[in-house]
């Protein structure tokens, strides 16, 4: 059976670019932890907030941070770290669906956009904007940590309806842990039913939001019948492969 790479689709491993890693040393330790538990590829998804800066300025900062990190990795050949794909976590903003430069925030040279929806009740406006991103702009939209918005969407049908769009659902690894209560079962069930497709650690540091993909994978392996991990790995691999060179 083909073994597909283990991919972490959501992380803040670049040093000093957002509220994630605070230093190159921290980034390196995060990456080493990821590699130690078997992560082959980590998608670096630094926060992008339109209200704070232009896309070009963000990309400049991201390139500088990434280059600095890569230089340090090359200096210590014994460090064993996953491959890194550069992306961003784009916070939803007014007019996002018509922003001409949005494609520059996709993962690598793909058409895959990790979108962070508002931490507030979603309306038809947000629904239509995401719809336009999918159908008009032809982005492949990953909804970042879909589960984290549940508490803001109680009784809001848009929260369910948005899944009728051709979006991809990413769930944070920590949300599958039972310490988060009955909801963890809900998100595990989404994987079981194929309504969630991707896992990400959303790792920000080494303590409160540490890399923990291994825990989530073990939970899924033990609680979901069939080879759920192989399904997730194959989906992620094919997504990146099919989305390459689309821009
Ligand atoms: Fe994040």
CSV table of N, CA and C in Angstrom, one decimal, residues 82-247:
chain,number,residue,atom,x,y,z
A,82,UNK,N,11.0,18.6,9.2
A,82,UNK,CA,10.1,18.3,8.0
A,82,UNK,C,10.4,19.3,6.9
A,83,UNK,N,10.0,19.0,5.7
A,83,UNK,CA,9.9,20.0,4.6
A,83,UNK,C,8.9,21.1,5.0
A,84,UNK,N,9.1,22.2,4.4
A,84,UNK,CA,8.2,23.4,4.8
A,84,UNK,C,7.6,23.9,3.5
A,85,UNK,N,6.3,24.0,3.5
A,85,UNK,CA,5.6,24.7,2.3
A,85,UNK,C,5.1,26.1,2.9
A,86,UNK,N,5.4,27.1,2.1
A,86,UNK,CA,5.0,28.4,2.6
A,86,UNK,C,3.5,28.8,2.2
A,87,UNK,N,2.8,29.1,3.2
A,87,UNK,CA,1.4,29.6,2.9
A,87,UNK,C,1.1,30.7,3.9
A,88,UNK,N,-0.2,30.9,4.2
A,88,UNK,CA,-0.6,31.9,5.1
A,88,UNK,C,-2.0,31.5,5.6
A,89,UNK,N,-2.4,32.1,6.7
A,89,UNK,CA,-3.7,31.9,7.3
A,89,UNK,C,-4.4,33.3,7.1
A,90,UNK,N,-5.2,33.4,6.1
A,90,UNK,CA,-5.8,34.7,5.7
A,90,UNK,C,-7.1,34.9,6.5
A,91,UNK,N,-7.0,36.0,7.3
A,91,UNK,CA,-8.2,36.3,8.1
A,91,UNK,C,-9.2,37.0,7.1
A,92,UNK,N,-10.4,36.5,7.2
A,92,UNK,CA,-11.5,37.0,6.3
A,92,UNK,C,-11.6,38.6,6.4
A,93,UNK,N,-11.7,39.2,5.3
A,93,UNK,CA,-11.8,40.7,5.3
A,93,UNK,C,-12.9,41.2,4.3
A,94,UNK,N,-13.4,42.3,4.5
A,94,UNK,CA,-14.4,42.9,3.6
A,94,UNK,C,-13.8,43.0,2.2
A,95,UNK,N,-14.4,42.5,1.2
A,95,UNK,CA,-13.9,42.6,-0.1
A,95,UNK,C,-12.9,41.5,-0.5
A,96,UNK,N,-12.7,40.5,0.3
A,96,UNK,CA,-11.7,39.5,0.1
A,96,UNK,C,-11.9,38.8,-1.3
A,97,UNK,N,-13.2,38.7,-1.6
A,97,UNK,CA,-13.5,37.9,-2.8
A,97,UNK,C,-13.1,38.6,-4.1
A,98,UNK,N,-12.8,39.9,-4.0
A,98,UNK,CA,-12.4,40.6,-5.2
A,98,UNK,C,-11.0,41.1,-5.2
A,99,UNK,N,-10.3,40.7,-4.1
A,99,UNK,CA,-8.9,41.2,-4.0
A,99,UNK,C,-8.0,40.5,-5.0
A,100,UNK,N,-7.4,41.3,-5.9
A,100,UNK,CA,-6.6,40.8,-7.0
A,100,UNK,C,-5.4,40.1,-6.6
A,101,UNK,N,-4.8,40.4,-5.5
A,101,UNK,CA,-3.5,39.9,-5.1
A,101,UNK,C,-3.7,38.6,-4.2
A,102,UNK,N,-5.0,38.2,-3.9
A,102,UNK,CA,-5.2,37.2,-2.9
A,102,UNK,C,-4.5,35.9,-3.3
A,103,UNK,N,-4.3,35.6,-4.5
A,103,UNK,CA,-3.6,34.3,-4.9
A,103,UNK,C,-2.2,34.2,-4.4
A,104,UNK,N,-1.6,35.4,-4.1
A,104,UNK,CA,-0.2,35.4,-3.6
A,104,UNK,C,-0.1,34.8,-2.2
A,105,UNK,N,-1.3,34.7,-1.6
A,105,UNK,CA,-1.3,34.1,-0.2
A,105,UNK,C,-1.6,32.6,-0.2
A,106,UNK,N,-1.8,32.0,-1.3
A,106,UNK,CA,-2.0,30.6,-1.4
A,106,UNK,C,-0.8,29.8,-1.0
A,107,UNK,N,-1.0,28.5,-0.8
A,107,UNK,CA,0.1,27.6,-0.4
A,107,UNK,C,1.0,27.4,-1.6
A,108,UNK,N,2.3,27.8,-1.4
A,108,UNK,CA,3.3,27.6,-2.5
A,108,UNK,C,2.7,28.3,-3.8
A,109,UNK,N,2.8,27.5,-4.9
A,109,UNK,CA,2.3,28.0,-6.2
A,109,UNK,C,1.0,27.4,-6.5
A,110,UNK,N,0.2,27.0,-5.5
A,110,UNK,CA,-1.1,26.4,-5.7
A,110,UNK,C,-2.2,27.4,-5.7
A,111,UNK,N,-3.4,26.9,-5.8
A,111,UNK,CA,-4.6,27.7,-5.7
A,111,UNK,C,-5.3,27.4,-4.4
A,112,UNK,N,-4.6,27.0,-3.4
A,112,UNK,CA,-5.2,26.5,-2.2
A,112,UNK,C,-5.0,27.6,-1.1
A,113,UNK,N,-6.1,28.1,-0.6
A,113,UNK,CA,-6.1,29.2,0.4
A,113,UNK,C,-6.6,28.8,1.7
A,114,UNK,N,-5.8,29.0,2.8
A,114,UNK,CA,-6.3,28.7,4.1
A,114,UNK,C,-7.0,29.9,4.7
A,115,UNK,N,-8.3,29.8,4.9
A,115,UNK,CA,-9.1,31.0,5.2
A,115,UNK,C,-9.5,30.9,6.7
A,116,UNK,N,-9.3,31.9,7.4
A,116,UNK,CA,-9.8,32.0,8.8
A,116,UNK,C,-11.0,32.9,8.8
A,117,UNK,N,-12.1,32.2,9.1
A,117,UNK,CA,-13.4,33.0,9.1
A,117,UNK,C,-13.5,33.9,10.4
A,118,UNK,N,-14.5,34.8,10.4
A,118,UNK,CA,-14.6,35.7,11.6
A,118,UNK,C,-15.1,34.9,12.8
A,119,UNK,N,-14.5,35.3,14.0
A,119,UNK,CA,-15.0,34.8,15.2
A,119,UNK,C,-16.2,35.6,15.7
A,120,UNK,N,-17.2,35.5,14.9
A,120,UNK,CA,-18.5,36.1,15.1
A,120,UNK,C,-19.5,35.4,14.3
A,121,UNK,N,-20.8,35.6,14.5
A,121,UNK,CA,-21.8,34.9,13.7
A,121,UNK,C,-21.6,35.2,12.2
A,122,UNK,N,-21.6,34.1,11.4
A,122,UNK,CA,-21.5,34.3,10.0
A,122,UNK,C,-22.8,34.6,9.4
A,123,UNK,N,-22.8,35.5,8.4
A,123,UNK,CA,-24.0,35.9,7.7
A,123,UNK,C,-24.0,35.5,6.2
A,124,UNK,N,-25.1,35.9,5.5
A,124,UNK,CA,-25.1,35.6,4.1
A,124,UNK,C,-24.0,36.3,3.4
A,125,UNK,N,-23.5,37.4,3.9
A,125,UNK,CA,-22.4,38.1,3.3
A,125,UNK,C,-21.2,37.2,3.3
A,126,UNK,N,-20.8,36.6,4.4
A,126,UNK,CA,-19.6,35.7,4.5
A,126,UNK,C,-19.8,34.5,3.6
A,127,UNK,N,-21.1,34.0,3.6
A,127,UNK,CA,-21.4,32.8,2.8
A,127,UNK,C,-21.1,33.1,1.3
A,128,UNK,N,-21.7,34.3,0.9
A,128,UNK,CA,-21.5,34.6,-0.5
A,128,UNK,C,-20.1,34.9,-0.9
A,129,UNK,N,-19.3,35.5,0.0
A,129,UNK,CA,-17.9,35.8,-0.3
A,129,UNK,C,-17.1,34.5,-0.5
A,130,UNK,N,-17.4,33.5,0.4
A,130,UNK,CA,-16.7,32.2,0.3
A,130,UNK,C,-17.1,31.5,-1.0
A,131,UNK,N,-18.4,31.6,-1.3
A,131,UNK,CA,-18.9,31.0,-2.5
A,131,UNK,C,-18.2,31.6,-3.7
A,132,UNK,N,-18.0,32.9,-3.7
A,132,UNK,CA,-17.3,33.6,-4.9
A,132,UNK,C,-15.9,33.2,-4.9
A,133,UNK,N,-15.3,33.0,-3.8
A,133,UNK,CA,-13.9,32.5,-3.8
A,133,UNK,C,-13.8,31.1,-4.4
A,134,UNK,N,-14.8,30.3,-4.2
A,134,UNK,CA,-14.8,28.9,-4.7
A,134,UNK,C,-15.1,28.9,-6.2
A,135,UNK,N,-16.3,29.5,-6.5
A,135,UNK,CA,-16.8,29.4,-7.8
A,135,UNK,C,-16.3,30.4,-8.9
A,136,UNK,N,-16.2,31.6,-8.4
A,136,UNK,CA,-15.8,32.7,-9.4
A,136,UNK,C,-14.3,32.8,-9.5
A,137,UNK,N,-13.6,32.8,-8.3
A,137,UNK,CA,-12.2,32.9,-8.3
A,137,UNK,C,-11.5,31.6,-8.4
A,138,UNK,N,-12.2,30.5,-8.3
A,138,UNK,CA,-11.7,29.1,-8.4
A,138,UNK,C,-10.5,28.8,-7.4
A,139,UNK,N,-10.6,29.4,-6.3
A,139,UNK,CA,-9.7,29.0,-5.2
A,139,UNK,C,-10.2,27.7,-4.6
A,140,UNK,N,-9.2,26.9,-4.2
A,140,UNK,CA,-9.6,25.8,-3.3
A,140,UNK,C,-9.5,26.3,-1.9
A,141,UNK,N,-10.6,26.5,-1.2
A,141,UNK,CA,-10.6,27.1,0.1
A,141,UNK,C,-10.6,26.0,1.2
A,142,UNK,N,-9.6,26.2,2.1
A,142,UNK,CA,-9.6,25.4,3.3
A,142,UNK,C,-10.1,26.2,4.4
A,143,UNK,N,-11.1,25.8,5.1
A,143,UNK,CA,-11.6,26.5,6.2
A,143,UNK,C,-10.8,26.1,7.4
A,144,UNK,N,-10.0,27.1,7.9
A,144,UNK,CA,-9.1,26.8,9.0
A,144,UNK,C,-9.9,26.5,10.3
A,145,UNK,N,-9.4,25.6,11.0
A,145,UNK,CA,-10.0,25.2,12.3
A,145,UNK,C,-11.5,25.5,12.4
A,146,UNK,N,-12.3,24.8,11.5
A,146,UNK,CA,-13.7,25.0,11.5
A,146,UNK,C,-14.4,24.9,12.8
A,147,UNK,N,-13.8,24.0,13.7
A,147,UNK,CA,-14.5,23.7,14.9
A,147,UNK,C,-14.4,24.9,15.9
A,148,UNK,N,-13.4,25.7,15.7
A,148,UNK,CA,-13.2,26.8,16.7
A,148,UNK,C,-14.3,27.9,16.6
A,149,UNK,N,-15.1,27.9,15.5
A,149,UNK,CA,-16.1,28.9,15.3
A,149,UNK,C,-17.5,28.4,15.8
A,150,UNK,N,-17.6,27.2,16.3
A,150,UNK,CA,-18.9,26.6,16.7
A,150,UNK,C,-19.5,27.5,17.7
A,151,UNK,N,-18.8,27.9,18.7
A,151,UNK,CA,-19.4,28.6,19.8
A,151,UNK,C,-19.9,30.0,19.4
A,152,UNK,N,-19.5,30.5,18.2
A,152,UNK,CA,-20.1,31.8,17.8
A,152,UNK,C,-21.3,31.6,16.8
A,153,UNK,N,-21.6,30.3,16.5
A,153,UNK,CA,-22.6,30.1,15.5
A,153,UNK,C,-23.8,29.3,16.0
A,154,UNK,N,-24.0,29.3,17.3
A,154,UNK,CA,-25.1,28.5,17.8
A,154,UNK,C,-26.4,28.8,17.1
A,155,UNK,N,-27.0,27.8,16.5
A,155,UNK,CA,-28.3,28.0,15.9
A,155,UNK,C,-28.2,28.8,14.5
A,156,UNK,N,-27.0,29.0,14.1
A,156,UNK,CA,-26.8,29.7,12.8
A,156,UNK,C,-26.7,28.7,11.7
A,157,UNK,N,-27.7,28.7,10.8
A,157,UNK,CA,-27.7,27.7,9.7
A,157,UNK,C,-26.5,27.9,8.7
A,158,UNK,N,-26.0,29.1,8.7
A,158,UNK,CA,-24.9,29.3,7.8
A,158,UNK,C,-23.7,28.5,8.1
A,159,UNK,N,-23.5,28.2,9.4
A,159,UNK,CA,-22.4,27.4,9.9
A,159,UNK,C,-22.4,26.0,9.2
A,160,UNK,N,-23.6,25.4,9.1
A,160,UNK,CA,-23.7,24.1,8.4
A,160,UNK,C,-23.8,24.3,6.9
A,161,UNK,N,-24.5,25.3,6.4
A,161,UNK,CA,-24.7,25.5,5.0
A,161,UNK,C,-23.4,25.8,4.3
A,162,UNK,N,-22.4,26.4,5.0
A,162,UNK,CA,-21.1,26.7,4.3
A,162,UNK,C,-20.4,25.4,3.8
A,163,UNK,N,-20.8,24.3,4.5
A,163,UNK,CA,-20.1,23.1,4.1
A,163,UNK,C,-20.7,22.5,2.8
A,164,UNK,N,-21.8,23.1,2.3
A,164,UNK,CA,-22.4,22.7,1.0
A,164,UNK,C,-21.6,23.3,-0.1
A,165,UNK,N,-20.7,24.3,0.2
A,165,UNK,CA,-19.8,24.8,-0.8
A,165,UNK,C,-18.6,23.8,-1.0
A,166,UNK,N,-17.9,23.9,-2.1
A,166,UNK,CA,-16.8,23.0,-2.2
A,166,UNK,C,-15.6,23.4,-1.4
A,167,UNK,N,-15.8,23.5,-0.1
A,167,UNK,CA,-14.7,23.9,0.8
A,167,UNK,C,-14.0,22.6,1.4
A,168,UNK,N,-12.8,22.8,1.9
A,168,UNK,CA,-12.1,21.7,2.5
A,168,UNK,C,-12.1,22.1,4.0
A,169,UNK,N,-12.3,21.1,4.9
A,169,UNK,CA,-12.4,21.5,6.3
A,169,UNK,C,-11.1,21.0,7.0
A,170,UNK,N,-10.5,21.9,7.7
A,170,UNK,CA,-9.3,21.6,8.6
A,170,UNK,C,-9.7,21.7,10.0
A,171,UNK,N,-9.4,20.7,10.8
A,171,UNK,CA,-9.6,20.7,12.2
A,171,UNK,C,-8.3,20.7,13.0
A,172,UNK,N,-8.3,21.4,14.1
A,172,UNK,CA,-7.0,21.5,14.9
A,172,UNK,C,-6.9,20.2,15.7
A,173,UNK,N,-5.6,19.7,15.7
A,173,UNK,CA,-5.3,18.5,16.4
A,173,UNK,C,-5.8,18.5,17.8
A,174,UNK,N,-5.6,19.6,18.6
A,174,UNK,CA,-6.0,19.6,20.0
A,174,UNK,C,-7.5,19.4,20.2
A,175,UNK,N,-8.3,19.8,19.2
A,175,UNK,CA,-9.8,19.7,19.4
A,175,UNK,C,-10.3,18.3,19.4
A,176,UNK,N,-9.5,17.3,19.0
A,176,UNK,CA,-9.9,16.0,19.1
A,176,UNK,C,-9.7,15.3,20.4
A,177,UNK,N,-9.0,16.1,21.3
A,177,UNK,CA,-8.8,15.5,22.7
A,177,UNK,C,-10.0,15.6,23.5
A,178,UNK,N,-10.2,14.6,24.3
A,178,UNK,CA,-11.5,14.5,25.1
A,178,UNK,C,-11.6,15.6,26.2
A,179,UNK,N,-10.4,16.2,26.5
A,179,UNK,CA,-10.5,17.3,27.5
A,179,UNK,C,-11.3,18.4,27.0
A,180,UNK,N,-11.6,18.5,25.7
A,180,UNK,CA,-12.5,19.5,25.2
A,180,UNK,C,-13.9,19.1,25.1
A,181,UNK,N,-14.2,18.0,25.9
A,181,UNK,CA,-15.6,17.6,26.1
A,181,UNK,C,-16.3,16.9,24.9
A,182,UNK,N,-17.6,16.9,25.0
A,182,UNK,CA,-18.4,16.2,24.0
A,182,UNK,C,-18.1,16.6,22.6
A,183,UNK,N,-17.7,17.9,22.4
A,183,UNK,CA,-17.4,18.4,21.1
A,183,UNK,C,-16.4,17.6,20.4
A,184,UNK,N,-15.4,17.1,21.1
A,184,UNK,CA,-14.3,16.3,20.4
A,184,UNK,C,-14.9,15.2,19.6
A,185,UNK,N,-16.0,14.6,20.1
A,185,UNK,CA,-16.6,13.5,19.4
A,185,UNK,C,-17.2,14.0,18.1
A,186,UNK,N,-17.8,15.2,18.2
A,186,UNK,CA,-18.4,15.8,17.0
A,186,UNK,C,-17.3,16.0,15.9
A,187,UNK,N,-16.2,16.4,16.2
A,187,UNK,CA,-15.1,16.7,15.2
A,187,UNK,C,-14.6,15.4,14.7
A,188,UNK,N,-14.4,14.4,15.6
A,188,UNK,CA,-14.0,13.0,15.2
A,188,UNK,C,-15.0,12.5,14.2
A,189,UNK,N,-16.3,12.7,14.5
A,189,UNK,CA,-17.3,12.2,13.6
A,189,UNK,C,-17.2,12.8,12.2
A,190,UNK,N,-16.8,14.1,12.2
A,190,UNK,CA,-16.7,14.7,10.9
A,190,UNK,C,-15.6,14.1,10.0
A,191,UNK,N,-14.6,13.6,10.7
A,191,UNK,CA,-13.5,12.9,9.9
A,191,UNK,C,-14.1,11.6,9.4
A,192,UNK,N,-14.8,10.9,10.4
A,192,UNK,CA,-15.4,9.6,10.1
A,192,UNK,C,-16.3,9.6,8.9
A,193,UNK,N,-17.1,10.7,8.8
A,193,UNK,CA,-18.1,10.8,7.8
A,193,UNK,C,-17.6,11.5,6.5
A,194,UNK,N,-16.3,11.9,6.5
A,194,UNK,CA,-15.7,12.5,5.4
A,194,UNK,C,-16.0,14.0,5.2
A,195,UNK,N,-16.6,14.6,6.3
A,195,UNK,CA,-16.9,16.0,6.2
A,195,UNK,C,-15.8,16.9,6.7
A,196,UNK,N,-14.8,16.3,7.3
A,196,UNK,CA,-13.5,17.0,7.6
A,196,UNK,C,-12.4,16.2,6.9
A,197,UNK,N,-11.5,16.9,6.3
A,197,UNK,CA,-10.5,16.2,5.5
A,197,UNK,C,-9.1,16.4,6.0
A,198,UNK,N,-8.8,17.5,6.7
A,198,UNK,CA,-7.4,17.8,7.0
A,198,UNK,C,-7.2,18.1,8.5
A,199,UNK,N,-6.0,17.7,8.9
A,199,UNK,CA,-5.6,18.0,10.3
A,199,UNK,C,-4.5,19.1,10.3
A,200,UNK,N,-4.5,19.9,11.3
A,200,UNK,CA,-3.4,20.8,11.4
A,200,UNK,C,-3.1,21.0,12.9
A,201,UNK,N,-1.9,21.3,13.3
A,201,UNK,CA,-1.6,21.5,14.7
A,201,UNK,C,-2.0,22.9,15.1
A,202,UNK,N,-1.9,23.9,14.2
A,202,UNK,CA,-2.0,25.3,14.5
A,202,UNK,C,-1.0,25.6,15.6
A,203,UNK,N,0.2,25.0,15.6
A,203,UNK,CA,1.2,25.1,16.6
A,203,UNK,C,1.8,26.5,16.6
A,204,UNK,N,1.8,27.1,17.8
A,204,UNK,CA,2.3,28.5,17.9
A,204,UNK,C,3.6,28.5,18.7
A,205,UNK,N,3.9,27.5,19.5
A,205,UNK,CA,5.0,27.6,20.5
A,205,UNK,C,5.3,26.1,20.9
A,206,UNK,N,6.0,26.1,22.1
A,206,UNK,CA,6.4,24.7,22.6
A,206,UNK,C,5.7,24.3,23.8
A,207,UNK,N,4.7,25.2,24.2
A,207,UNK,CA,4.1,24.9,25.5
A,207,UNK,C,2.5,24.9,25.3
A,208,UNK,N,1.9,26.1,25.4
A,208,UNK,CA,0.5,26.1,25.4
A,208,UNK,C,-0.1,25.7,24.0
A,209,UNK,N,0.6,25.9,23.0
A,209,UNK,CA,0.1,25.5,21.6
A,209,UNK,C,1.2,24.8,20.9
A,210,UNK,N,1.6,23.7,21.4
A,210,UNK,CA,2.8,23.0,20.9
A,210,UNK,C,2.4,22.0,19.8
A,211,UNK,N,3.4,21.6,19.0
A,211,UNK,CA,3.1,20.6,17.9
A,211,UNK,C,2.5,19.3,18.6
A,212,UNK,N,1.4,18.8,18.1
A,212,UNK,CA,0.8,17.7,18.7
A,212,UNK,C,0.0,16.8,17.7
A,213,UNK,N,0.5,16.8,16.5
A,213,UNK,CA,-0.2,16.0,15.5
A,213,UNK,C,-0.3,14.5,15.9
A,214,UNK,N,0.7,14.1,16.6
A,214,UNK,CA,0.8,12.6,16.9
A,214,UNK,C,-0.4,12.2,17.8
A,215,UNK,N,-0.8,13.1,18.8
A,215,UNK,CA,-1.9,12.8,19.7
A,215,UNK,C,-3.2,12.7,18.9
A,216,UNK,N,-3.4,13.6,18.0
A,216,UNK,CA,-4.6,13.6,17.2
A,216,UNK,C,-4.7,12.4,16.3
A,217,UNK,N,-3.6,12.1,15.7
A,217,UNK,CA,-3.6,10.9,14.8
A,217,UNK,C,-3.9,9.6,15.6
A,218,UNK,N,-3.3,9.5,16.8
A,218,UNK,CA,-3.6,8.4,17.6
A,218,UNK,C,-5.1,8.3,18.0
A,219,UNK,N,-5.7,9.4,18.3
A,219,UNK,CA,-7.1,9.4,18.7
A,219,UNK,C,-7.9,9.0,17.5
A,220,UNK,N,-7.6,9.5,16.3
A,220,UNK,CA,-8.4,9.1,15.1
A,220,UNK,C,-8.2,7.6,14.8
A,221,UNK,N,-6.9,7.2,15.0
A,221,UNK,CA,-6.6,5.8,14.6
A,221,UNK,C,-7.4,4.8,15.6
A,222,UNK,N,-7.5,5.2,16.8
A,222,UNK,CA,-8.2,4.3,17.8
A,222,UNK,C,-9.7,4.4,17.8
A,223,UNK,N,-10.2,5.6,17.3
A,223,UNK,CA,-11.7,5.8,17.4
A,223,UNK,C,-12.4,5.6,16.1
A,224,UNK,N,-11.7,5.7,15.0
A,224,UNK,CA,-12.4,5.6,13.7
A,224,UNK,C,-12.1,4.3,13.0
A,225,UNK,N,-13.1,3.6,12.5
A,225,UNK,CA,-12.8,2.4,11.9
A,225,UNK,C,-12.3,2.6,10.5
A,226,UNK,N,-11.6,1.6,9.9
A,226,UNK,CA,-10.9,1.8,8.6
A,226,UNK,C,-9.7,2.6,8.8
A,227,UNK,N,-9.0,2.8,7.7
A,227,UNK,CA,-7.7,3.4,7.8
A,227,UNK,C,-7.8,4.9,7.6
A,228,UNK,N,-8.4,5.6,8.6
A,228,UNK,CA,-8.6,7.0,8.5
A,228,UNK,C,-7.4,7.8,8.2
A,229,UNK,N,-6.3,7.4,8.9
A,229,UNK,CA,-5.0,8.2,8.7
A,229,UNK,C,-4.5,8.1,7.3
A,230,UNK,N,-4.6,7.0,6.7
A,230,UNK,CA,-4.2,6.8,5.3
A,230,UNK,C,-5.1,7.7,4.4
A,231,UNK,N,-6.4,7.8,4.7
A,231,UNK,CA,-7.3,8.6,3.9
A,231,UNK,C,-6.9,10.1,4.0
A,232,UNK,N,-6.6,10.5,5.3
A,232,UNK,CA,-6.3,11.9,5.5
A,232,UNK,C,-4.9,12.2,4.7
A,233,UNK,N,-4.0,11.3,4.9
A,233,UNK,CA,-2.7,11.6,4.2
A,233,UNK,C,-2.8,11.6,2.7
A,234,UNK,N,-3.6,10.7,2.2
A,234,UNK,CA,-3.8,10.7,0.7
A,234,UNK,C,-4.5,11.9,0.2
A,235,UNK,N,-5.5,12.3,1.0
A,235,UNK,CA,-6.2,13.5,0.6
A,235,UNK,C,-5.3,14.8,0.6
A,236,UNK,N,-4.5,14.9,1.6
A,236,UNK,CA,-3.6,16.1,1.7
A,236,UNK,C,-2.6,16.1,0.6
A,237,UNK,N,-2.0,14.9,0.3
A,237,UNK,CA,-1.0,14.8,-0.7
A,237,UNK,C,-1.6,15.1,-2.1
A,238,UNK,N,-2.7,14.5,-2.4
A,238,UNK,CA,-3.4,14.8,-3.7
A,238,UNK,C,-3.8,16.2,-3.8
A,239,UNK,N,-4.3,16.8,-2.7
A,239,UNK,CA,-4.7,18.2,-2.8
A,239,UNK,C,-3.5,19.1,-3.2
A,240,UNK,N,-2.4,18.9,-2.6
A,240,UNK,CA,-1.2,19.7,-2.9
A,240,UNK,C,-0.7,19.4,-4.3
A,241,UNK,N,-0.7,18.2,-4.7
A,241,UNK,CA,-0.2,17.8,-6.0
A,241,UNK,C,-1.1,18.3,-7.1
A,242,UNK,N,-2.4,18.2,-6.9
A,242,UNK,CA,-3.4,18.7,-7.9
A,242,UNK,C,-3.4,20.2,-8.0
A,243,UNK,N,-3.1,20.8,-6.9
A,243,UNK,CA,-3.2,22.3,-6.8
A,243,UNK,C,-1.9,23.0,-7.3
A,244,UNK,N,-0.9,22.2,-7.6
A,244,UNK,CA,0.4,22.8,-7.9
A,244,UNK,C,0.4,23.5,-9.3
A,245,UNK,N,1.1,24.6,-9.3
A,245,UNK,CA,1.2,25.4,-10.6
A,245,UNK,C,-0.1,25.8,-11.1
A,246,UNK,N,-1.0,26.2,-10.3
A,246,UNK,CA,-2.3,26.7,-10.7
A,246,UNK,C,-2.3,28.2,-10.9
A,247,UNK,N,-1.2,28.8,-10.3
A,247,UNK,CA,-1.2,30.3,-10.4
A,247,UNK,C,-0.1,30.8,-11.4
